[in-house]
């Protein structure tokens, strides 16, 4: 499987670098473990994306909600199912 790419609605700042697109590697089981490190669905998903992209969560935390939805759509098949009483991203 190849890498996944999203074009960002708004660029992200990473030090001096301006990021206009994010490349995510193919998800592996080790990436799903990122969900267990944080409480809260958003925190776990952000850590998951961070592990895939090789960027700090603080950088990806700058993404717009539209960009977050793009990322969620890319990885919907890989994400753990949320309990029935929880809210979706």
Coordinates of C-alpha atoms in Angstrom, one line a residue:
X1 CA 0.0 0.0 0.0
X2 CA 1.3 3.5 -0.8
X3 CA 1.5 6.6 1.3
X4 CA -1.5 8.9 1.8
X5 CA -1.4 12.6 1.0
X6 CA -3.7 15.5 1.9
X7 CA -3.5 19.0 0.5
X8 CA -4.1 21.4 3.4
X9 CA -6.7 24.1 3.3
X10 CA -4.4 26.3 5.4
X11 CA -0.6 25.8 5.7
X12 CA 0.9 24.6 9.0
X13 CA 4.0 26.2 10.6
X14 CA 6.8 23.8 11.8
X15 CA 9.7 25.9 13.0
X16 CA 10.7 27.9 9.9
X17 CA 9.0 25.4 7.5
X18 CA 5.6 26.1 6.0
X19 CA 3.7 22.8 5.3
X20 CA 1.1 22.8 2.6
X21 CA 0.5 19.1 2.3
X22 CA 1.0 16.2 4.7
X23 CA 2.1 12.7 3.7
X24 CA 1.0 9.9 6.0
X25 CA 2.7 6.5 5.8
X26 CA 0.7 3.3 5.6
X27 CA -0.9 2.6 9.0
X28 CA 0.5 -0.3 11.0
X29 CA -0.6 -1.9 14.3
X30 CA 2.0 0.2 16.1
X31 CA 0.2 3.3 15.0
X32 CA -3.1 2.2 16.4
X33 CA -1.4 1.9 19.8
X34 CA -1.2 5.7 19.8
X35 CA -4.9 5.8 20.6
X36 CA -4.2 4.1 24.0
X37 CA -1.7 6.8 25.1
X38 CA -4.2 9.6 25.5
X39 CA -7.7 9.9 26.8
X40 CA -10.2 11.4 24.5
X41 CA -10.9 10.5 20.9
X42 CA -9.4 13.7 19.4
X43 CA -6.1 13.3 21.3
X44 CA -5.7 9.7 20.3
X45 CA -6.5 10.5 16.7
X46 CA -4.0 13.4 16.6
X47 CA -1.3 11.2 18.1
X48 CA -2.2 8.5 15.4
X49 CA -1.8 11.1 12.6
X50 CA 1.4 12.4 14.2
X51 CA 2.9 8.9 14.2
X52 CA 1.9 8.4 10.6
X53 CA 3.2 11.8 9.4
X54 CA 6.3 12.0 11.5
X55 CA 5.3 15.5 12.7
X56 CA 4.7 16.5 16.3
X57 CA 1.0 16.6 17.5
X58 CA 1.5 20.3 18.2
X59 CA 2.1 20.9 14.5
X60 CA -0.8 18.8 13.3
X61 CA -3.0 20.5 16.0
X62 CA -2.9 23.6 13.8
X63 CA -5.0 21.8 11.1
X64 CA -8.4 23.2 10.3
X65 CA -11.4 21.0 11.1
X66 CA -11.8 20.5 7.3
X67 CA -8.3 19.2 7.0
X68 CA -8.9 16.9 10.0
X69 CA -12.0 15.5 8.3
X70 CA -9.9 14.8 5.2
X71 CA -7.4 12.8 7.3
X72 CA -10.2 11.0 9.1
X73 CA -11.8 10.0 5.7
X74 CA -8.4 8.6 4.6
X75 CA -8.1 6.4 7.6
X76 CA -11.7 5.5 8.4
X77 CA -11.1 1.8 7.7
X78 CA -8.2 1.7 10.1
X79 CA -9.7 3.5 13.1
X80 CA -11.0 1.6 16.1
X81 CA -14.8 1.7 16.4
X82 CA -16.0 4.3 18.9
X83 CA -18.4 3.1 21.6
X84 CA -22.0 3.8 20.8
X85 CA -22.3 6.6 23.4
X86 CA -19.3 8.6 22.2
X87 CA -19.2 11.5 19.8
X88 CA -17.5 11.1 16.4
X89 CA -14.7 13.3 15.1

